[in-house]
Amino acid sequence: MNTITRDIDLSLVEHLALFRGLEPAELQTVLSAARRYPIPIGEAIFHQDDEATTLFVLVGGRLKVTQVTADGQQVVVRFIGPKDMFGCVAVMGTSRYPGTATAIEDSLAIGWDSGTMSGLIERHPAIAMNALGTVGHRLQETQTRLRELATQKVERRIAHIVLRLARQSGKRVAKGVQIEFAISRQDIAELAGTTLHTASRVLASWEQQGLIEPGRRKIVIRKPHDLVAIAEELPS
Amino acid sequence: MNTITRDIDLSLVEHLALFRGLEPAELQTVLSAARRYPIPIGEAIFHQDDEATTLFVLVGGRLKVTQVTADGQQVVVRFIGPKDMFGCVAVMGTSRYPGTATAIEDSLAIGWDSGTMSGLIERHPAIAMNALGTVGHRLQETQTRLRELATQKVERRIAHIVLRLARQSGKRVAKGVQIEFAISRQDIAELAGTTLHTASRVLASWEQQGLIEPGRRKIVIRKPHDLVAIAEELPS
DNA sequence: CGTGTTATTGATAGATCTCAAAGATGGTGG
DNA sequence: CCACCATCTTTGAGATCTATCAATAACACG
């Protein structure tokens, strides 16, 4: 069954971090106020600088959030997987989306416009607290990346990124741990703040050492431990 | 009168972003629940990895937030000025402070422990919304820095940083705009993710061009417009 | 006037980007 | 089923930026 066409799994939704602590009755209200947003692969659910009117939660599929600078440089902000909240700036009053969210698989999101959201929060303040927790967490993660970018060499940064992706969306396979969505060298480069070429070289050298098994838009980590050693700059 | 000893200016506090939208009576409750925290210059109000128990608002003075990595590298996260909220992770449940906040001038903060804060938010959900707005704003700013660090050369990054500092804490003086607190080359380097040496060279070259007038732990911007040109990489 | 901190400057090495080209992969339509 | 095409990836060589190492200089403060 396709992600786009399948129905929202209510039991999944009621375990979302955003709504933790709500009574079943309250949950029902919240859910019935949601709208469904199918996003076919390659399409964007919103673009950078669009008016931020809606808060979303991804139900299925995968999105990539990117930012482009005035001079055309692109960076990958993050990947969004099922149960992740996004567009949270919308709940803090009128603002604009800071990036573009594009589906890299057929996806399904549910969303609430800011008016609905305000009403929900007024009745259920716990939602605001939960949102605060999520945004705070994201802030810390962004600061971690900032620190890595400021102090570490490319190879360590890429190691951190690959490990982080594996932690967030790693799937155990015969040969090790595989990132469970298609990710290009370009994406990795933009996450690490480097060029496609350098990222490719680094992965190639890891392959030679038997650390990973890279493929077209695919990475399998064979020796996670050794990758951690690189990330933490320990002697191998 | 010294910042440490002077009393809390209630009229100032009631215009804090965190408490916007509260009735005067509610404000009174909130304020009476606050504790005062004087911080002498050079002292830290909390250290990285301390249990985050308190949410603070700076009343007077100036703090510097830094992070150190496992391998001893330091980065400057941000500077905190009057009316700024900090330690906001405390309100999102038990966690640890992500950095160390050190006073670079004699300072005074007020704070609420997380228990008090939870109670306040339950009665006044608007506080959570306001906090969400502030944290969201900070997230965006951090992402901007991340993007700059990932895509720009050192000189542009330093230009952005100096301009941002001037915007946040610039004071008009005869010769231009001065950053109104003592900031060393090392601080600038750590903000820009570069070394003291490179930062020094960049500022020296700007001085030669008459763009700025640097001094010991001091910067006066003489030609803000030209600095913007560097930051945006426009032809001068 | 010493002393410690902060800042400047030069020389060098190394990492990473840029430019350039070619090779691999997988999907698509005939 | 195959050939073709767009996309993704690899690889080399050279240029450039920035860090590193090392030494000196300027400044503030007691």
Short mmCIF file of C-alpha atoms (C1' of nucleotides) in Angstrom, two decimals:
data_model
loop_
_atom_site.label_atom_id
_atom_site.label_comp_id
_atom_site.label_asym_id
_atom_site.label_seq_id
_atom_site.Cartn_x
_atom_site.Cartn_y
_atom_site.Cartn_z
CA MET A 1 0.00 0.00 0.00
CA ASN A 2 1.31 3.40 -0.97
CA THR A 3 2.16 5.96 1.69
CA ILE A 4 0.11 8.60 -0.05
CA THR A 5 -3.05 6.65 -0.16
CA ARG A 6 -2.92 4.82 3.12
CA ASP A 7 -4.92 6.18 5.98
CA ILE A 8 -3.57 7.93 9.02
CA ASP A 9 -2.67 5.46 11.69
CA LEU A 10 -4.36 6.94 14.71
CA SER A 11 -2.50 4.80 17.18
CA LEU A 12 0.75 6.16 15.72
CA VAL A 13 -0.36 9.74 15.88
CA GLU A 14 -1.46 9.58 19.46
CA HIS A 15 2.09 8.77 20.49
CA LEU A 16 3.53 11.88 18.90
CA ALA A 17 5.81 13.90 21.17
CA LEU A 18 3.79 16.99 20.35
CA PHE A 19 0.66 15.63 22.00
CA ARG A 20 2.16 13.73 24.86
CA GLY A 21 0.19 14.10 28.06
CA LEU A 22 -3.17 14.74 26.41
CA GLU A 23 -6.21 12.73 27.43
CA PRO A 24 -7.72 10.42 24.79
CA ALA A 25 -10.74 12.69 24.51
CA GLU A 26 -8.53 15.72 23.95
CA LEU A 27 -6.48 13.78 21.44
CA GLN A 28 -9.61 13.09 19.49
CA THR A 29 -10.35 16.81 19.26
CA VAL A 30 -6.82 17.52 18.14
CA LEU A 31 -6.86 14.83 15.50
CA SER A 32 -10.18 15.81 14.07
CA ALA A 33 -8.86 19.34 13.60
CA ALA A 34 -6.00 18.09 11.44
CA ARG A 35 -5.87 18.25 7.68
CA ARG A 36 -4.09 15.66 5.52
CA TYR A 37 -1.32 16.66 3.14
CA PRO A 38 -0.11 14.02 0.66
CA ILE A 39 3.26 14.99 -0.86
CA PRO A 40 4.39 13.12 -3.99
CA ILE A 41 8.10 12.49 -4.33
CA GLY A 42 9.99 15.51 -5.61
CA GLU A 43 7.31 17.99 -4.57
CA ALA A 44 7.71 20.58 -1.82
CA ILE A 45 5.11 20.97 0.90
CA PHE A 46 6.31 24.51 1.44
CA HIS A 47 9.04 26.73 0.07
CA GLN A 48 11.56 28.95 1.76
CA ASP A 49 10.03 32.34 2.61
CA ASP A 50 6.46 31.12 2.13
CA GLU A 51 4.09 32.50 4.72
CA ALA A 52 4.24 30.01 7.58
CA THR A 53 0.63 29.15 8.21
CA THR A 54 0.69 25.50 9.12
CA LEU A 55 2.33 23.20 11.62
CA PHE A 56 2.94 19.71 10.27
CA VAL A 57 3.68 16.26 11.54
CA LEU A 58 5.00 13.73 9.08
CA VAL A 59 3.04 10.50 9.13
CA GLY A 60 4.93 8.54 6.50
CA GLY A 61 7.70 9.03 3.97
CA ARG A 62 10.69 11.30 4.17
CA LEU A 63 11.39 14.99 3.57
CA LYS A 64 14.56 16.98 3.07
CA VAL A 65 14.75 20.55 4.34
CA THR A 66 17.08 22.85 2.46
CA GLN A 67 18.01 26.52 2.55
CA VAL A 68 19.46 28.52 -0.28
CA THR A 69 21.46 31.65 0.34
CA ALA A 70 21.09 34.87 -1.59
CA ASP A 71 24.07 33.86 -3.72
CA GLY A 72 22.65 30.47 -4.58
CA GLN A 73 24.63 28.29 -2.19
CA GLN A 74 22.55 25.47 -0.82
CA VAL A 75 22.71 23.72 2.53
CA VAL A 76 20.72 20.77 3.81
CA VAL A 77 19.18 21.67 7.13
CA ARG A 78 17.86 18.26 8.10
CA PHE A 79 15.87 15.22 7.11
CA ILE A 80 12.37 14.66 8.42
CA GLY A 81 11.07 11.19 9.13
CA PRO A 82 7.76 9.79 10.39
CA LYS A 83 6.52 11.34 13.66
CA ASP A 84 8.72 14.40 13.21
CA MET A 85 7.15 17.80 13.68
CA PHE A 86 8.07 20.54 11.21
CA GLY A 87 7.06 24.05 10.33
CA CYS A 88 6.92 24.82 14.03
CA VAL A 89 7.66 28.48 13.42
CA ALA A 90 4.05 28.70 12.31
CA VAL A 91 2.74 28.36 15.82
CA MET A 92 4.69 31.37 17.03
CA GLY A 93 2.74 33.93 15.09
CA THR A 94 3.09 35.07 11.54
CA SER A 95 6.46 34.34 10.11
CA ARG A 96 8.01 32.68 7.10
CA TYR A 97 9.34 29.18 6.64
CA PRO A 98 13.11 29.28 6.92
CA GLY A 99 13.63 26.55 4.33
CA THR A 100 12.08 24.37 1.68
CA ALA A 101 10.72 20.92 2.59
CA THR A 102 10.85 18.52 -0.33
CA ALA A 103 9.62 14.93 -0.37
CA ILE A 104 12.37 12.46 -1.21
CA GLU A 105 9.81 9.66 -1.01
CA ASP A 106 6.06 9.74 -1.45
CA SER A 107 4.95 11.13 1.89
CA LEU A 108 1.97 12.01 3.98
CA ALA A 109 1.79 14.78 6.54
CA ILE A 110 -0.98 16.07 8.74
CA GLY A 111 -1.19 19.71 9.68
CA TRP A 112 -2.99 22.39 11.62
CA ASP A 113 -3.13 26.04 10.58
CA SER A 114 -1.91 28.58 13.07
CA GLY A 115 -5.42 29.67 14.04
CA THR A 116 -6.43 26.12 14.89
CA MET A 117 -3.14 25.64 16.67
CA SER A 118 -3.63 28.70 18.87
CA GLY A 119 -7.00 27.41 19.91
CA LEU A 120 -5.65 23.97 20.68
CA ILE A 121 -2.82 25.37 22.75
CA GLU A 122 -5.15 27.58 24.70
CA ARG A 123 -7.20 24.56 25.70
CA HIS A 124 -4.21 22.24 26.07
CA PRO A 125 -1.14 24.18 27.21
CA ALA A 126 0.82 20.93 27.36
CA ILE A 127 1.10 21.14 23.58
CA ALA A 128 3.09 24.34 23.87
CA MET A 129 5.38 22.72 26.41
CA ASN A 130 5.91 19.73 24.15
CA ALA A 131 6.64 21.98 21.21
CA LEU A 132 9.10 23.91 23.33
CA GLY A 133 10.86 20.67 24.19
CA THR A 134 11.15 19.70 20.55
CA VAL A 135 12.37 23.09 19.41
CA GLY A 136 14.81 23.25 22.32
CA HIS A 137 16.15 19.88 21.36
CA ARG A 138 16.54 20.95 17.78
CA LEU A 139 18.33 24.11 18.90
CA GLN A 140 20.84 22.04 20.80
CA GLU A 141 21.41 19.79 17.85
CA THR A 142 21.92 22.76 15.55
CA GLN A 143 24.42 24.20 18.00
CA THR A 144 26.26 20.90 18.04
CA ARG A 145 26.53 20.95 14.28
CA LEU A 146 27.67 24.57 14.44
CA ARG A 147 30.39 23.64 16.88
CA GLU A 148 31.49 20.71 14.77
CA LEU A 149 31.62 22.87 11.70
CA ALA A 150 33.65 25.49 13.53
CA THR A 151 36.23 23.22 15.07
CA GLN A 152 36.56 20.01 13.12
CA LYS A 153 38.13 18.90 9.90
CA VAL A 154 35.97 17.62 7.08
CA GLU A 155 36.51 13.91 7.69
CA ARG A 156 35.34 14.13 11.31
CA ARG A 157 32.33 16.20 10.33
CA ILE A 158 31.27 13.71 7.73
CA ALA A 159 31.76 10.88 10.21
CA HIS A 160 29.49 12.68 12.68
CA ILE A 161 26.88 13.25 10.01
CA VAL A 162 26.83 9.67 8.81
CA LEU A 163 26.59 8.42 12.39
CA ARG A 164 23.78 10.85 13.15
CA LEU A 165 21.87 9.73 10.08
CA ALA A 166 22.38 6.11 11.08
CA ARG A 167 21.09 6.82 14.57
CA GLN A 168 18.02 8.63 13.25
CA SER A 169 17.21 6.32 10.37
CA GLY A 170 19.53 3.35 10.46
CA LYS A 171 18.26 -0.06 9.48
CA ARG A 172 20.07 -3.24 10.35
CA VAL A 173 21.05 -5.23 7.27
CA ALA A 174 23.26 -8.25 6.74
CA LYS A 175 26.43 -6.25 6.21
CA GLY A 176 25.92 -3.64 8.91
CA VAL A 177 23.71 -0.61 9.31
CA GLN A 178 22.17 1.09 6.32
CA ILE A 179 20.75 4.60 6.03
CA GLU A 180 17.18 3.76 5.14
CA PHE A 181 16.58 6.44 2.55
CA ALA A 182 18.33 7.54 -0.62
CA ILE A 183 20.99 10.13 0.13
CA SER A 184 23.46 11.45 -2.40
CA ARG A 185 27.06 12.52 -1.91
CA GLN A 186 25.84 16.02 -2.64
CA ASP A 187 23.42 15.83 0.30
CA ILE A 188 26.17 14.65 2.61
CA ALA A 189 28.44 17.42 1.41
CA GLU A 190 25.77 20.03 2.06
CA LEU A 191 25.13 18.66 5.51
CA ALA A 192 28.83 18.70 6.33
CA GLY A 193 29.49 22.09 4.81
CA THR A 194 31.91 20.85 2.19
CA THR A 195 31.93 20.06 -1.50
CA LEU A 196 30.61 17.04 -3.33
CA HIS A 197 34.14 16.21 -4.38
CA THR A 198 35.64 16.18 -0.93
CA ALA A 199 32.74 14.14 0.43
CA SER A 200 33.20 11.62 -2.35
CA ARG A 201 36.90 11.33 -1.62
CA VAL A 202 36.33 10.79 2.07
CA LEU A 203 33.76 8.06 1.50
CA ALA A 204 36.04 6.43 -1.07
CA SER A 205 38.86 6.30 1.46
CA TRP A 206 36.52 4.78 4.05
CA GLU A 207 35.49 2.19 1.55
CA GLN A 208 39.13 1.26 0.98
CA GLN A 209 39.51 0.77 4.71
CA GLY A 210 36.43 -1.43 4.72
CA LEU A 211 34.55 0.92 7.04
CA ILE A 212 31.58 1.42 4.80
CA GLU A 213 30.05 0.10 1.65
CA PRO A 214 28.86 3.05 -0.38
CA GLY A 215 26.64 2.86 -3.39
CA ARG A 216 24.62 5.15 -5.56
CA ARG A 217 22.67 7.29 -3.10
CA LYS A 218 23.24 4.64 -0.48
CA ILE A 219 25.54 3.97 2.46
CA VAL A 220 26.00 0.85 4.56
CA ILE A 221 28.15 1.20 7.63
CA ARG A 222 30.13 -1.97 8.18
CA LYS A 223 32.22 -0.92 11.16
CA PRO A 224 30.28 1.63 13.20
CA HIS A 225 32.86 1.45 15.95
CA ASP A 226 35.70 2.55 13.69
CA LEU A 227 33.57 5.35 12.34
CA VAL A 228 33.00 6.57 15.88
CA ALA A 229 36.76 6.48 16.37
CA ILE A 230 37.14 8.85 13.43
CA ALA A 231 34.33 11.08 14.63
CA GLU A 232 35.90 11.31 18.07
CA GLU A 233 39.40 11.45 16.66
CA LEU A 234 40.60 8.48 18.63
CA PRO A 235 43.62 6.56 17.44
CA SER A 236 42.29 3.64 15.44
CA MET B 1 25.24 52.80 40.95
CA ASN B 2 26.57 49.33 40.38
CA THR B 3 24.60 46.84 38.34
CA ILE B 4 24.94 44.22 41.03
CA THR B 5 23.50 46.30 43.79
CA ARG B 6 20.85 48.23 41.95
CA ASP B 7 17.29 47.10 42.28
CA ILE B 8 15.25 45.36 39.63
CA ASP B 9 13.50 47.87 37.45
CA LEU B 10 9.95 46.55 37.41
CA SER B 11 8.86 48.66 34.50
CA LEU B 12 11.70 47.14 32.47
CA VAL B 13 10.84 43.60 33.46
CA GLU B 14 7.21 43.90 32.59
CA HIS B 15 8.12 44.56 28.99
CA LEU B 16 10.10 41.35 28.63
CA ALA B 17 9.18 39.28 25.60
CA LEU B 18 8.73 36.27 27.84
CA PHE B 19 5.81 37.83 29.67
CA ARG B 20 4.16 39.72 26.87
CA GLY B 21 0.42 39.51 26.98
CA LEU B 22 0.12 39.01 30.73
CA GLU B 23 -2.21 41.18 32.81
CA PRO B 24 -0.56 43.49 35.36
CA ALA B 25 -1.91 41.35 38.19
CA GLU B 26 -0.47 38.21 36.63
CA LEU B 27 2.81 39.99 36.06
CA GLN B 28 2.96 40.78 39.73
CA THR B 29 2.63 37.09 40.59
CA VAL B 30 5.33 36.18 38.14
CA LEU B 31 7.71 38.82 39.40
CA SER B 32 7.25 37.96 43.03
CA ALA B 33 8.15 34.35 42.21
CA ALA B 34 11.51 35.42 40.80
CA ARG B 35 14.82 35.17 42.57
CA ARG B 36 17.69 37.61 42.07
CA TYR B 37 21.09 36.41 40.89
CA PRO B 38 23.95 38.92 41.02
CA ILE B 39 26.93 37.77 38.92
CA PRO B 40 30.29 39.49 39.47
CA ILE B 41 32.49 39.94 36.42
CA GLY B 42 34.40 36.80 35.52
CA GLU B 43 32.02 34.47 37.38
CA ALA B 44 29.73 31.95 35.72
CA ILE B 45 26.05 31.76 36.62
CA PHE B 46 26.04 28.17 35.41
CA HIS B 47 28.48 25.79 33.81
CA GLN B 48 28.18 23.48 30.85
CA ASP B 49 26.52 20.21 31.86
CA ASP B 50 25.20 21.57 35.15
CA GLU B 51 21.70 20.37 35.91
CA ALA B 52 19.42 22.92 34.25
CA THR B 53 17.10 23.97 37.02
CA THR B 54 16.51 27.64 36.39
CA LEU B 55 15.27 29.91 33.65
CA PHE B 56 16.92 33.34 33.71
CA VAL B 57 16.37 36.79 32.34
CA LEU B 58 19.28 39.18 32.35
CA VAL B 59 18.41 42.51 33.93
CA GLY B 60 21.72 44.30 33.57
CA GLY B 61 25.28 43.64 32.47
CA ARG B 62 26.50 41.21 29.85
CA LEU B 63 27.21 37.48 29.67
CA LYS B 64 29.14 35.34 27.25
CA VAL B 65 27.95 31.79 26.56
CA THR B 66 30.65 29.33 25.57
CA GLN B 67 30.87 25.63 24.85
CA VAL B 68 33.94 23.47 25.08
CA THR B 69 34.25 20.27 23.13
CA ALA B 70 35.55 17.01 24.52
CA ASP B 71 38.95 17.80 23.02
CA GLY B 72 39.15 21.25 24.57
CA GLN B 73 38.20 23.39 21.61
CA GLN B 74 36.10 26.35 22.62
CA VAL B 75 33.38 28.16 20.73
CA VAL B 76 31.42 31.25 21.68
CA VAL B 77 27.73 30.51 21.37
CA ARG B 78 26.40 34.01 21.91
CA PHE B 79 26.40 37.12 24.02
CA ILE B 80 23.53 37.89 26.35
CA GLY B 81 22.41 41.44 27.01
CA PRO B 82 19.72 43.02 29.19
CA LYS B 83 16.20 41.62 28.66
CA ASP B 84 17.55 38.44 27.08
CA MET B 85 16.19 35.13 28.31
CA PHE B 86 18.66 32.30 28.83
CA GLY B 87 18.74 28.83 30.26
CA CYS B 88 15.46 28.13 28.53
CA VAL B 89 16.20 24.42 28.33
CA ALA B 90 15.29 24.36 32.01
CA VAL B 91 11.62 24.83 31.32
CA MET B 92 11.45 21.81 29.08
CA GLY B 93 12.01 19.24 31.81
CA THR B 94 15.17 18.02 33.38
CA SER B 95 18.16 18.57 31.19
CA ARG B 96 21.60 20.06 31.33
CA TYR B 97 22.85 23.48 30.33
CA PRO B 98 24.49 23.22 26.93
CA GLY B 99 27.11 25.85 27.71
CA THR B 100 28.73 28.03 30.33
CA ALA B 101 27.43 31.57 30.92
CA THR B 102 30.13 33.88 32.21
CA ALA B 103 29.71 37.53 33.18
CA ILE B 104 31.95 39.84 31.16
CA GLU B 105 30.61 42.76 33.16
CA ASP B 106 29.09 42.86 36.63
CA SER B 107 25.59 41.60 35.94
CA LEU B 108 22.23 40.92 37.48
CA ALA B 109 19.80 38.23 36.44
CA ILE B 110 16.44 37.12 37.75
CA GLY B 111 15.35 33.53 37.57
CA TRP B 112 12.66 30.98 38.22
CA ASP B 113 13.32 27.33 38.98
CA SER B 114 11.66 24.78 36.74
CA GLY B 115 9.00 23.88 39.32
CA THR B 116 7.93 27.49 39.67
CA MET B 117 8.05 27.88 35.92
CA SER B 118 5.77 24.89 35.30
CA GLY B 119 3.23 26.35 37.68
CA LEU B 120 3.41 29.75 36.02
CA ILE B 121 2.97 28.27 32.58
CA GLU B 122 0.01 26.21 33.67
CA ARG B 123 -1.75 29.34 34.86
CA HIS B 124 -0.47 31.54 32.02
CA PRO B 125 0.00 29.49 28.85
CA ALA B 126 1.00 32.65 27.00
CA ILE B 127 4.39 32.35 28.66
CA ALA B 128 5.02 29.05 26.89
CA MET B 129 4.03 30.63 23.60
CA ASN B 130 6.38 33.53 24.19
CA ALA B 131 9.21 31.18 25.11
CA LEU B 132 8.50 29.21 21.97
CA GLY B 133 8.79 32.37 19.93
CA THR B 134 12.13 33.25 21.49
CA VAL B 135 13.57 29.77 21.10
CA GLY B 136 12.28 29.57 17.54
CA HIS B 137 13.94 32.86 16.78
CA ARG B 138 17.19 31.68 18.27
CA LEU B 139 16.97 28.47 16.26
CA GLN B 140 16.69 30.47 13.08
CA GLU B 141 19.64 32.61 14.02
CA THR B 142 21.73 29.55 14.82
CA GLN B 143 20.80 28.07 11.48
CA THR B 144 21.86 31.26 9.77
CA ARG B 145 25.25 31.06 11.43
CA LEU B 146 25.50 27.42 10.49
CA ARG B 147 24.80 28.26 6.89
CA GLU B 148 27.35 31.07 6.90
CA LEU B 149 29.96 28.81 8.42
CA ALA B 150 29.23 26.12 5.85
CA THR B 151 29.32 28.28 2.77
CA GLN B 152 31.37 31.41 3.35
CA LYS B 153 35.03 32.31 3.60
CA VAL B 154 36.45 33.65 6.81
CA GLU B 155 36.39 37.33 5.93
CA ARG B 156 32.68 37.28 5.10
CA ARG B 157 31.87 35.37 8.27
CA ILE B 158 33.73 37.86 10.41
CA ALA B 159 31.98 40.70 8.63
CA HIS B 160 28.61 39.12 9.41
CA ILE B 161 29.56 38.61 13.01
CA VAL B 162 30.77 42.15 13.54
CA LEU B 163 27.63 43.52 11.90
CA ARG B 164 25.42 41.27 14.01
CA LEU B 165 27.16 42.39 17.18
CA ALA B 166 26.76 45.99 16.11
CA ARG B 167 23.06 45.46 15.48
CA GLN B 168 22.55 43.79 18.84
CA SER B 169 24.75 46.05 20.92
CA GLY B 170 25.98 48.88 18.80
CA LYS B 171 26.36 52.34 20.25
CA ARG B 172 26.70 55.43 18.13
CA VAL B 173 29.96 57.28 18.78
CA ALA B 174 31.69 60.17 17.06
CA LYS B 175 33.65 57.97 14.66
CA GLY B 176 30.94 55.48 13.84
CA VAL B 177 29.31 52.58 15.64
CA GLN B 178 31.02 50.88 18.54
CA ILE B 179 30.35 47.45 20.03
CA GLU B 180 29.38 48.46 23.51
CA PHE B 181 31.17 45.75 25.43
CA ALA B 182 34.72 44.46 25.58
CA ILE B 183 35.29 41.77 22.98
CA SER B 184 38.64 40.25 22.19
CA ARG B 185 39.99 39.01 18.86
CA GLN B 186 39.82 35.55 20.38
CA ASP B 187 36.08 35.95 21.00
CA ILE B 188 35.53 37.04 17.43
CA ALA B 189 37.58 34.12 16.17
CA GLU B 190 35.54 31.68 18.22
CA LEU B 191 32.29 33.18 16.99
CA ALA B 192 33.47 32.95 13.39
CA GLY B 193 34.93 29.49 13.72
CA THR B 194 38.46 30.53 12.91
CA THR B 195 41.70 31.23 14.74
CA LEU B 196 42.78 34.27 16.69
CA HIS B 197 45.49 34.86 14.11
CA THR B 198 43.26 34.88 11.09
CA ALA B 199 40.74 37.13 12.84
CA SER B 200 43.51 39.54 13.74
CA ARG B 201 44.75 39.65 10.17
CA VAL B 202 41.29 40.32 8.80
CA LEU B 203 40.64 43.17 11.20
CA ALA B 204 44.09 44.60 10.49
CA SER B 205 43.34 44.65 6.78
CA TRP B 206 40.02 46.35 7.42
CA GLU B 207 41.79 48.95 9.50
CA GLN B 208 44.15 49.67 6.62
CA GLN B 209 41.15 50.23 4.39
CA GLY B 210 39.71 52.60 6.97
CA LEU B 211 36.63 50.43 7.49
CA ILE B 212 37.05 50.02 11.20
CA GLU B 213 39.07 51.33 14.06
CA PRO B 214 40.06 48.39 16.20
CA GLY B 215 41.56 48.62 19.65
CA ARG B 216 42.32 46.39 22.54
CA ARG B 217 39.09 44.42 23.07
CA LYS B 218 37.23 47.10 21.17
CA ILE B 219 35.89 47.72 17.69
CA VAL B 220 34.49 50.87 16.13
CA ILE B 221 32.89 50.49 12.72
CA ARG B 222 33.59 53.56 10.62
CA LYS B 223 32.01 52.48 7.37
CA PRO B 224 29.16 50.10 8.08
CA HIS B 225 28.08 50.23 4.46
CA ASP B 226 31.41 48.92 3.18
CA LEU B 227 31.36 46.19 5.80
CA VAL B 228 27.95 45.12 4.55
CA ALA B 229 29.43 45.00 1.05
CA ILE B 230 32.03 42.54 2.31
CA ALA B 231 29.44 40.50 4.19
CA GLU B 232 27.25 40.27 1.09
CA GLU B 233 30.23 39.90 -1.21
CA LEU B 234 29.27 42.86 -3.33
CA PRO B 235 31.87 44.61 -5.41
CA SER B 236 33.07 47.54 -3.34
"C1'" DC C 1 58.40 49.49 36.19
"C1'" DG C 2 57.56 44.74 35.91
"C1'" DT C 3 54.06 41.30 34.52
"C1'" DG C 4 50.47 39.04 32.32
"C1'" DT C 5 47.22 39.48 28.83
"C1'" DT C 6 46.07 40.69 24.27
"C1'" DA C 7 47.31 41.58 19.62
"C1'" DT C 8 50.35 41.68 15.48
"C1'" DT C 9 53.07 39.71 11.96
"C1'" DG C 10 55.98 36.46 9.12
"C1'" DA C 11 56.98 31.95 7.25
"C1'" DT C 12 55.46 27.44 6.22
"C1'" DA C 13 52.70 23.38 5.70
"C1'" DG C 14 48.56 21.24 4.85
"C1'" DA C 15 43.72 20.87 3.98
"C1'" DT C 16 40.23 21.83 1.00
"C1'" DC C 17 38.26 24.01 -3.00
"C1'" DT C 18 38.14 24.68 -7.83
"C1'" DC C 19 38.42 23.29 -12.39
"C1'" DA C 20 38.21 19.59 -15.61
"C1'" DA C 21 37.10 15.24 -17.41
"C1'" DA C 22 35.56 10.76 -17.49
"C1'" DG C 23 33.20 6.72 -15.54
"C1'" DA C 24 29.18 4.38 -13.40
"C1'" DT C 25 24.34 3.69 -12.61
"C1'" DG C 26 19.58 3.15 -13.25
"C1'" DG C 27 15.45 4.51 -15.50
"C1'" DT C 28 12.84 5.12 -19.86
"C1'" DG C 29 11.08 4.71 -24.22
"C1'" DG C 30 11.38 2.54 -28.41
"C1'" DC D 1 15.30 -6.28 -24.26
"C1'" DC D 2 18.43 -2.83 -25.50
"C1'" DA D 3 20.25 1.73 -26.31
"C1'" DC D 4 20.22 6.15 -24.66
"C1'" DC D 5 20.04 9.80 -21.37
"C1'" DA D 6 20.11 12.19 -17.18
"C1'" DT D 7 21.98 11.92 -12.89
"C1'" DC D 8 25.26 10.67 -9.77
"C1'" DT D 9 30.03 9.57 -8.68
"C1'" DT D 10 34.95 9.24 -9.05
"C1'" DT D 11 39.47 11.00 -9.79
"C1'" DG D 12 43.45 14.09 -10.95
"C1'" DA D 13 46.09 18.44 -10.82
"C1'" DG D 14 46.72 22.86 -9.40
"C1'" DA D 15 45.42 27.03 -6.85
"C1'" DT D 16 44.14 29.08 -2.61
"C1'" DC D 17 42.85 29.69 1.83
"C1'" DT D 18 43.63 29.04 6.48
"C1'" DA D 19 45.83 26.80 10.33
"C1'" DT D 20 49.99 26.19 12.59
"C1'" DC D 21 54.34 27.46 14.47
"C1'" DA D 22 57.14 31.05 16.25
"C1'" DA D 23 58.45 35.37 17.74
"C1'" DT D 24 57.68 40.04 18.84
"C1'" DA D 25 55.03 44.09 20.09
"C1'" DA D 26 51.51 46.84 22.43
"C1'" DC D 27 48.78 47.57 26.21
"C1'" DA D 28 46.66 47.74 30.97
"C1'" DC D 29 47.17 47.17 35.60
"C1'" DG D 30 49.05 46.83 40.01
#
